[in-house]
Amino acid sequence: MYNAVRARMRRQWRRVRAARRDAGMVTSEYAMGIVAAVAFAVVLYKVVTSGEVSAELQAIVKRALDAPM
């Protein structure tokens, strides 16, 4: 019985050590995701605030507000 308990504890300890080795990966993946999201937001902002797109959006809003009820 003692050997079975030791073997079980060894397996558990290996799992804990393996989980600790991968702990840093999650943080770096989140950081890369945030950088990608910010880059996409900047590109989207530049597109939306450009002259042509801004004028078209204003025209759409104006048509929606002038629509008969």
N, CA and C atoms as an extended XYZ file, in Angstrom:
207
Properties=species:S:1:pos:R:3:atomname:S:1:resname:S:1:resid:I:1 pbc="F F F"
N         0.821       -1.191        0.000 N   MET     1
C         0.000        0.000        0.000 CA  MET     1
C         0.869        1.260        0.000 C   MET     1
N         1.961        1.213        0.726 N   TYR     2
C         2.851        2.363        0.800 CA  TYR     2
C         3.386        2.724       -0.587 C   TYR     2
N         3.756        1.703       -1.374 N   ASN     3
C         4.274        1.963       -2.725 CA  ASN     3
C         3.203        2.561       -3.631 C   ASN     3
N         1.966        2.121       -3.471 N   ALA     4
C         0.873        2.662       -4.283 CA  ALA     4
C         0.654        4.136       -3.956 C   ALA     4
N         0.735        4.475       -2.687 N   VAL     5
C         0.561        5.878       -2.285 CA  VAL     5
C         1.706        6.718       -2.824 C   VAL     5
N         2.912        6.202       -2.731 N   ARG     6
C         4.071        6.931       -3.266 CA  ARG     6
C         3.962        7.150       -4.760 C   ARG     6
N         3.532        6.124       -5.486 N   ALA     7
C         3.387        6.247       -6.941 CA  ALA     7
C         2.319        7.281       -7.282 C   ALA     7
N         1.251        7.267       -6.531 N   ARG     8
C         0.181        8.245       -6.772 CA  ARG     8
C         0.664        9.665       -6.482 C   ARG     8
N         1.401        9.829       -5.406 N   MET     9
C         1.932       11.154       -5.062 CA  MET     9
C         2.926       11.631       -6.127 C   MET     9
N         3.750       10.713       -6.659 N   ARG    10
C         4.686       11.081       -7.722 CA  ARG    10
C         3.958       11.554       -8.979 C   ARG    10
N         2.887       10.839       -9.359 N   ARG    11
C         2.113       11.257      -10.526 CA  ARG    11
C         1.500       12.638      -10.310 C   ARG    11
N         0.982       12.844       -9.118 N   GLN    12
C         0.377       14.149       -8.808 CA  GLN    12
C         1.436       15.257       -8.858 C   GLN    12
N         2.593       14.996       -8.311 N   TRP    13
C         3.666       15.985       -8.296 CA  TRP    13
C         4.133       16.313       -9.713 C   TRP    13
N         4.187       15.296      -10.600 N   ARG    14
C         4.563       15.540      -11.989 CA  ARG    14
C         3.555       16.459      -12.677 C   ARG    14
N         2.270       16.249      -12.404 N   ARG    15
C         1.240       17.111      -12.981 CA  ARG    15
C         1.406       18.552      -12.512 C   ARG    15
N         1.703       18.719      -11.235 N   VAL    16
C         1.882       20.067      -10.688 CA  VAL    16
C         3.084       20.741      -11.345 C   VAL    16
N         4.183       20.026      -11.479 N   ARG    17
C         5.368       20.600      -12.115 CA  ARG    17
C         5.115       20.927      -13.577 C   ARG    17
N         4.400       20.076      -14.293 N   ALA    18
C         4.090       20.346      -15.699 CA  ALA    18
C         3.208       21.575      -15.825 C   ALA    18
N         2.266       21.738      -14.928 N   ALA    19
C         1.393       22.917      -14.969 CA  ALA    19
C         2.185       24.179      -14.681 C   ALA    19
N         3.142       24.102      -13.802 N   ARG    20
C         3.961       25.286      -13.490 CA  ARG    20
C         4.818       25.691      -14.674 C   ARG    20
N         5.311       24.734      -15.461 N   ARG    21
C         6.146       25.063      -16.607 CA  ARG    21
C         5.381       25.855      -17.653 C   ARG    21
N         4.106       25.593      -17.816 N   ASP    22
C         3.313       26.273      -18.833 CA  ASP    22
C         2.633       27.534      -18.322 C   ASP    22
N         2.845       27.895      -17.078 N   ALA    23
C         2.135       29.040      -16.503 CA  ALA    23
C         2.500       30.345      -17.211 C   ALA    23
N         3.737       30.522      -17.655 N   GLY    24
C         4.143       31.750      -18.308 CA  GLY    24
C         3.587       31.913      -19.709 C   GLY    24
N         3.226       30.830      -20.341 N   MET    25
C         2.709       30.887      -21.695 CA  MET    25
C         1.387       31.635      -21.760 C   MET    25
N         0.552       31.470      -20.778 N   VAL    26
C        -0.758       32.098      -20.796 CA  VAL    26
C        -0.606       33.616      -20.777 C   VAL    26
N         0.269       34.125      -19.955 N   THR    27
C         0.469       35.568      -19.854 CA  THR    27
C         0.972       36.146      -21.170 C   THR    27
N         1.895       35.490      -21.819 N   SER    28
C         2.416       36.007      -23.087 CA  SER    28
C         1.353       35.940      -24.181 C   SER    28
N         0.517       34.921      -24.152 N   GLU    29
C        -0.552       34.832      -25.148 CA  GLU    29
C        -1.559       35.955      -24.946 C   GLU    29
N        -1.892       36.252      -23.696 N   TYR    30
C        -2.797       37.373      -23.433 CA  TYR    30
C        -2.177       38.685      -23.901 C   TYR    30
N        -0.900       38.860      -23.669 N   ALA    31
C        -0.228       40.098      -24.081 CA  ALA    31
C        -0.263       40.242      -25.598 C   ALA    31
N        -0.014       39.179      -26.323 N   MET    32
C        -0.050       39.243      -27.784 CA  MET    32
C        -1.471       39.502      -28.273 C   MET    32
N        -2.461       38.948      -27.605 N   GLY    33
C        -3.850       39.199      -27.970 CA  GLY    33
C        -4.235       40.652      -27.764 C   GLY    33
N        -3.769       41.230      -26.680 N   ILE    34
C        -4.057       42.642      -26.401 CA  ILE    34
C        -3.372       43.539      -27.432 C   ILE    34
N        -2.139       43.231      -27.777 N   VAL    35
C        -1.425       44.026      -28.789 CA  VAL    35
C        -2.152       43.941      -30.124 C   VAL    35
N        -2.609       42.749      -30.500 N   ALA    36
C        -3.331       42.596      -31.766 CA  ALA    36
C        -4.652       43.353      -31.735 C   ALA    36
N        -5.363       43.307      -30.610 N   ALA    37
C        -6.639       44.018      -30.503 CA  ALA    37
C        -6.442       45.528      -30.584 C   ALA    37
N        -5.405       46.030      -29.953 N   VAL    38
C        -5.126       47.470      -30.009 CA  VAL    38
C        -4.738       47.882      -31.428 C   VAL    38
N        -3.945       47.078      -32.096 N   ALA    39
C        -3.563       47.392      -33.477 CA  ALA    39
C        -4.792       47.412      -34.376 C   ALA    39
N        -5.691       46.453      -34.200 N   PHE    40
C        -6.921       46.428      -34.991 CA  PHE    40
C        -7.783       47.654      -34.691 C   PHE    40
N        -7.854       48.044      -33.427 N   ALA    41
C        -8.646       49.219      -33.049 CA  ALA    41
C        -8.070       50.482      -33.679 C   ALA    41
N        -6.760       50.597      -33.733 N   VAL    42
C        -6.127       51.776      -34.341 CA  VAL    42
C        -6.435       51.829      -35.838 C   VAL    42
N        -6.327       50.700      -36.503 N   VAL    43
C        -6.628       50.661      -37.941 CA  VAL    43
C        -8.088       51.000      -38.177 C   VAL    43
N        -8.980       50.430      -37.385 N   LEU    44
C       -10.402       50.716      -37.527 CA  LEU    44
C       -10.695       52.192      -37.274 C   LEU    44
N       -10.068       52.776      -36.279 N   TYR    45
C       -10.247       54.201      -35.975 CA  TYR    45
C        -9.799       55.067      -37.144 C   TYR    45
N        -8.653       54.727      -37.728 N   LYS    46
C        -8.140       55.500      -38.865 CA  LYS    46
C        -9.087       55.403      -40.052 C   LYS    46
N        -9.649       54.224      -40.277 N   VAL    47
C       -10.565       54.048      -41.400 CA  VAL    47
C       -11.845       54.837      -41.173 C   VAL    47
N       -12.397       54.738      -39.967 N   VAL    48
C       -13.672       55.400      -39.674 CA  VAL    48
C       -13.526       56.921      -39.680 C   VAL    48
N       -12.399       57.438      -39.258 N   THR    49
C       -12.223       58.894      -39.210 CA  THR    49
C       -11.681       59.466      -40.510 C   THR    49
N       -11.453       58.624      -41.517 N   SER    50
C       -11.000       59.165      -42.802 CA  SER    50
C       -12.137       59.954      -43.447 C   SER    50
N       -11.812       60.804      -44.375 N   GLY    51
C       -12.783       61.714      -44.981 CA  GLY    51
C       -13.946       61.023      -45.653 C   GLY    51
N       -13.662       60.047      -46.510 N   GLU    52
C       -14.716       59.387      -47.277 CA  GLU    52
C       -15.669       58.609      -46.378 C   GLU    52
N       -15.111       57.850      -45.476 N   VAL    53
C       -15.934       57.028      -44.590 CA  VAL    53
C       -16.732       57.911      -43.645 C   VAL    53
N       -16.124       58.950      -43.128 N   SER    54
C       -16.819       59.863      -42.224 CA  SER    54
C       -17.993       60.532      -42.933 C   SER    54
N       -17.780       60.971      -44.159 N   ALA    55
C       -18.858       61.602      -44.916 CA  ALA    55
C       -19.988       60.617      -45.182 C   ALA    55
N       -19.640       59.393      -45.514 N   GLU    56
C       -20.668       58.373      -45.776 CA  GLU    56
C       -21.456       58.039      -44.513 C   GLU    56
N       -20.770       57.931      -43.387 N   LEU    57
C       -21.466       57.667      -42.121 CA  LEU    57
C       -22.394       58.814      -41.753 C   LEU    57
N       -21.943       60.040      -41.974 N   GLN    58
C       -22.803       61.193      -41.696 CA  GLN    58
C       -24.023       61.198      -42.602 C   GLN    58
N       -23.848       60.817      -43.862 N   ALA    59
C       -24.971       60.751      -44.793 CA  ALA    59
C       -25.977       59.684      -44.359 C   ALA    59
N       -25.493       58.560      -43.901 N   ILE    60
C       -26.383       57.488      -43.434 CA  ILE    60
C       -27.186       57.954      -42.227 C   ILE    60
N       -26.512       58.605      -41.281 N   VAL    61
C       -27.206       59.094      -40.084 CA  VAL    61
C       -28.218       60.164      -40.467 C   VAL    61
N       -27.849       61.049      -41.377 N   LYS    62
C       -28.769       62.120      -41.800 CA  LYS    62
C       -30.007       61.533      -42.474 C   LYS    62
N       -29.807       60.519      -43.346 N   ARG    63
C       -30.955       59.862      -43.983 CA  ARG    63
C       -31.843       59.185      -42.963 C   ARG    63
N       -31.239       58.583      -41.964 N   ALA    64
C       -32.031       57.892      -40.930 CA  ALA    64
C       -32.841       58.889      -40.098 C   ALA    64
N       -32.257       60.051      -39.819 N   LEU    65
C       -32.972       61.057      -39.022 CA  LEU    65
C       -34.047       61.776      -39.827 C   LEU    65
N       -33.843       61.881      -41.146 N   ASP    66
C       -34.824       62.566      -41.998 CA  ASP    66
C       -35.935       61.636      -42.500 C   ASP    66
N       -35.895       60.388      -42.139 N   ALA    67
C       -36.885       59.419      -42.625 CA  ALA    67
C       -38.264       59.755      -42.083 C   ALA    67
N       -39.308       59.643      -42.930 N   PRO    68
C       -40.668       59.915      -42.446 CA  PRO    68
C       -41.135       58.826      -41.493 C   PRO    68
N       -41.936       59.217      -40.548 N   MET    69
C       -42.438       58.248      -39.575 CA  MET    69
C       -43.866       57.908      -39.855 C   MET    69
